[in-house]
Amino acid sequence: MTVGLSLDEARKAGHNIQTGLFPFQANGRAMTMERDDGIVRVVARADNHVILGIQAVGAGISELSAAFAQAVEMGARLEDIAATIHAHPTLGEGFAEASMKALGHALHV
């Protein structure tokens, strides 16, 4: 699933970007589902951390589509997602972890 700009689209648009990629091999819910083959990647502007796009694949990822769309639509920053408490164990933690990784503060990777 892709929401907003892809990595290539953001670069072609002239944005200086930073990304965070979180593999579901490090996500508790994905492990309990025995479906840890997915990822969440966040693409954000490097200057102000506004999220430009999110790409994700994996079992159950469609459940996160509203959260991804809302983040892009509202102009969320990486810090907004990283500071939001995500229930454990859920796939949604992957969104927070990808944002934290983009900021250099990943917990589980």
PDB file of C-alpha atoms in Angstrom:
ATOM      1  CA  MET A   1       0.000   0.000   0.000  1.00  0.00           C
ATOM      2  CA  THR A   2       1.213   3.504  -0.765  1.00  0.00           C
ATOM      3  CA  VAL A   3      -0.142   6.730   0.665  1.00  0.00           C
ATOM      4  CA  GLY A   4       1.255  10.073  -0.491  1.00  0.00           C
ATOM      5  CA  LEU A   5       4.582  10.265  -2.297  1.00  0.00           C
ATOM      6  CA  SER A   6       6.905   7.340  -2.858  1.00  0.00           C
ATOM      7  CA  LEU A   7      10.616   7.704  -2.210  1.00  0.00           C
ATOM      8  CA  ASP A   8      11.301   8.289  -5.920  1.00  0.00           C
ATOM      9  CA  GLU A   9       8.398  10.731  -6.321  1.00  0.00           C
ATOM     10  CA  ALA A  10       9.589  12.788  -3.351  1.00  0.00           C
ATOM     11  CA  ARG A  11      13.109  12.956  -4.778  1.00  0.00           C
ATOM     12  CA  LYS A  12      11.846  13.879  -8.252  1.00  0.00           C
ATOM     13  CA  ALA A  13       9.760  16.664  -6.677  1.00  0.00           C
ATOM     14  CA  GLY A  14      13.001  18.129  -5.345  1.00  0.00           C
ATOM     15  CA  HIS A  15      12.536  17.299  -1.678  1.00  0.00           C
ATOM     16  CA  ASN A  16      15.530  16.632   0.546  1.00  0.00           C
ATOM     17  CA  ILE A  17      14.185  13.595   2.356  1.00  0.00           C
ATOM     18  CA  GLN A  18      14.829  11.206   5.174  1.00  0.00           C
ATOM     19  CA  THR A  19      13.291   7.777   5.523  1.00  0.00           C
ATOM     20  CA  GLY A  20      12.664   5.189   8.155  1.00  0.00           C
ATOM     21  CA  LEU A  21      12.048   1.540   7.350  1.00  0.00           C
ATOM     22  CA  PHE A  22      10.746  -0.906   9.930  1.00  0.00           C
ATOM     23  CA  PRO A  23      10.654  -4.662   9.186  1.00  0.00           C
ATOM     24  CA  PHE A  24       7.854  -6.735  10.684  1.00  0.00           C
ATOM     25  CA  GLN A  25      10.440  -9.298  11.809  1.00  0.00           C
ATOM     26  CA  ALA A  26      10.815  -6.944  14.801  1.00  0.00           C
ATOM     27  CA  ASN A  27       7.053  -6.442  15.376  1.00  0.00           C
ATOM     28  CA  GLY A  28       5.420  -8.447  18.156  1.00  0.00           C
ATOM     29  CA  ARG A  29       2.007  -8.719  16.497  1.00  0.00           C
ATOM     30  CA  ALA A  30       3.448  -9.836  13.171  1.00  0.00           C
ATOM     31  CA  MET A  31       5.434 -12.496  14.998  1.00  0.00           C
ATOM     32  CA  THR A  32       2.358 -13.792  16.862  1.00  0.00           C
ATOM     33  CA  MET A  33       0.511 -13.960  13.521  1.00  0.00           C
ATOM     34  CA  GLU A  34       3.499 -15.834  12.067  1.00  0.00           C
ATOM     35  CA  ARG A  35       3.475 -13.241   9.261  1.00  0.00           C
ATOM     36  CA  ASP A  36       6.627 -11.221   9.810  1.00  0.00           C
ATOM     37  CA  ASP A  37       7.445 -10.690   6.124  1.00  0.00           C
ATOM     38  CA  GLY A  38       6.185  -7.083   5.864  1.00  0.00           C
ATOM     39  CA  ILE A  39       7.620  -3.583   6.238  1.00  0.00           C
ATOM     40  CA  VAL A  40       6.545   0.003   6.868  1.00  0.00           C
ATOM     41  CA  ARG A  41       8.557   2.835   5.283  1.00  0.00           C
ATOM     42  CA  VAL A  42       8.010   6.503   6.050  1.00  0.00           C
ATOM     43  CA  VAL A  43       9.231   9.234   3.675  1.00  0.00           C
ATOM     44  CA  ALA A  44       9.559  12.698   5.213  1.00  0.00           C
ATOM     45  CA  ARG A  45      11.096  16.071   4.461  1.00  0.00           C
ATOM     46  CA  ALA A  46      14.517  16.382   6.081  1.00  0.00           C
ATOM     47  CA  ASP A  47      14.103  20.057   6.992  1.00  0.00           C
ATOM     48  CA  ASN A  48      10.845  19.927   8.971  1.00  0.00           C
ATOM     49  CA  HIS A  49      10.066  16.178   9.230  1.00  0.00           C
ATOM     50  CA  VAL A  50       6.652  16.520   7.536  1.00  0.00           C
ATOM     51  CA  ILE A  51       5.581  13.097   6.308  1.00  0.00           C
ATOM     52  CA  LEU A  52       5.261  13.030   2.522  1.00  0.00           C
ATOM     53  CA  GLY A  53       4.400   9.374   2.075  1.00  0.00           C
ATOM     54  CA  ILE A  54       4.163   5.931   3.590  1.00  0.00           C
ATOM     55  CA  GLN A  55       4.679   2.592   1.886  1.00  0.00           C
ATOM     56  CA  ALA A  56       3.790  -0.681   3.570  1.00  0.00           C
ATOM     57  CA  VAL A  57       3.353  -4.341   2.698  1.00  0.00           C
ATOM     58  CA  GLY A  58       2.370  -7.318   4.788  1.00  0.00           C
ATOM     59  CA  ALA A  59      -0.520  -9.263   6.240  1.00  0.00           C
ATOM     60  CA  GLY A  60      -3.154  -7.008   7.789  1.00  0.00           C
ATOM     61  CA  ILE A  61      -1.517  -3.798   6.607  1.00  0.00           C
ATOM     62  CA  SER A  62      -4.773  -2.526   5.095  1.00  0.00           C
ATOM     63  CA  GLU A  63      -5.980  -1.987   8.683  1.00  0.00           C
ATOM     64  CA  LEU A  64      -3.483   0.882   8.900  1.00  0.00           C
ATOM     65  CA  SER A  65      -4.608   2.670   5.731  1.00  0.00           C
ATOM     66  CA  ALA A  66      -6.710   5.239   7.610  1.00  0.00           C
ATOM     67  CA  ALA A  67      -3.851   6.098   9.978  1.00  0.00           C
ATOM     68  CA  PHE A  68      -1.473   6.499   7.042  1.00  0.00           C
ATOM     69  CA  ALA A  69      -3.907   8.666   5.071  1.00  0.00           C
ATOM     70  CA  GLN A  70      -4.679  10.823   8.091  1.00  0.00           C
ATOM     71  CA  ALA A  71      -0.981  11.402   8.787  1.00  0.00           C
ATOM     72  CA  VAL A  72      -0.332  12.601   5.238  1.00  0.00           C
ATOM     73  CA  GLU A  73      -3.541  14.649   5.024  1.00  0.00           C
ATOM     74  CA  MET A  74      -2.978  16.475   8.328  1.00  0.00           C
ATOM     75  CA  GLY A  75       0.673  17.209   7.575  1.00  0.00           C
ATOM     76  CA  ALA A  76       1.912  15.103  10.486  1.00  0.00           C
ATOM     77  CA  ARG A  77       5.582  15.246  11.376  1.00  0.00           C
ATOM     78  CA  LEU A  78       7.705  12.250  12.280  1.00  0.00           C
ATOM     79  CA  GLU A  79       7.637  13.435  15.890  1.00  0.00           C
ATOM     80  CA  ASP A  80       3.818  13.370  15.908  1.00  0.00           C
ATOM     81  CA  ILE A  81       3.703   9.694  14.992  1.00  0.00           C
ATOM     82  CA  ALA A  82       6.689   8.704  17.130  1.00  0.00           C
ATOM     83  CA  ALA A  83       5.156  10.380  20.202  1.00  0.00           C
ATOM     84  CA  THR A  84       1.732   8.755  19.753  1.00  0.00           C
ATOM     85  CA  ILE A  85       1.189   5.772  22.029  1.00  0.00           C
ATOM     86  CA  HIS A  86       0.445   2.716  19.901  1.00  0.00           C
ATOM     87  CA  ALA A  87      -1.134  -0.321  21.558  1.00  0.00           C
ATOM     88  CA  HIS A  88       1.060  -3.395  22.000  1.00  0.00           C
ATOM     89  CA  PRO A  89       1.187  -5.784  20.294  1.00  0.00           C
ATOM     90  CA  THR A  90      -0.207  -4.256  17.094  1.00  0.00           C
ATOM     91  CA  LEU A  91       0.972  -3.766  13.539  1.00  0.00           C
ATOM     92  CA  GLY A  92       0.466  -0.029  14.109  1.00  0.00           C
ATOM     93  CA  GLU A  93       3.591  -0.051  16.237  1.00  0.00           C
ATOM     94  CA  GLY A  94       5.467  -0.489  12.961  1.00  0.00           C
ATOM     95  CA  PHE A  95       4.339   2.980  11.858  1.00  0.00           C
ATOM     96  CA  ALA A  96       5.676   4.516  15.061  1.00  0.00           C
ATOM     97  CA  GLU A  97       8.896   2.494  14.811  1.00  0.00           C
ATOM     98  CA  ALA A  98       9.495   3.583  11.201  1.00  0.00           C
ATOM     99  CA  SER A  99       9.015   7.204  12.273  1.00  0.00           C
ATOM    100  CA  MET A 100      11.377   6.746  15.211  1.00  0.00           C
ATOM    101  CA  LYS A 101      13.960   5.137  12.933  1.00  0.00           C
ATOM    102  CA  ALA A 102      13.785   8.112  10.554  1.00  0.00           C
ATOM    103  CA  LEU A 103      14.551  10.302  13.571  1.00  0.00           C
ATOM    104  CA  GLY A 104      17.431   8.047  14.621  1.00  0.00           C
ATOM    105  CA  HIS A 105      15.632   6.680  17.699  1.00  0.00           C
ATOM    106  CA  ALA A 106      14.410   3.210  16.706  1.00  0.00           C
ATOM    107  CA  LEU A 107      13.681   0.842  19.582  1.00  0.00           C
ATOM    108  CA  HIS A 108      13.623  -2.608  18.000  1.00  0.00           C
ATOM    109  CA  VAL A 109      15.886  -2.371  14.941  1.00  0.00           C
TER     110      VAL A 109
END
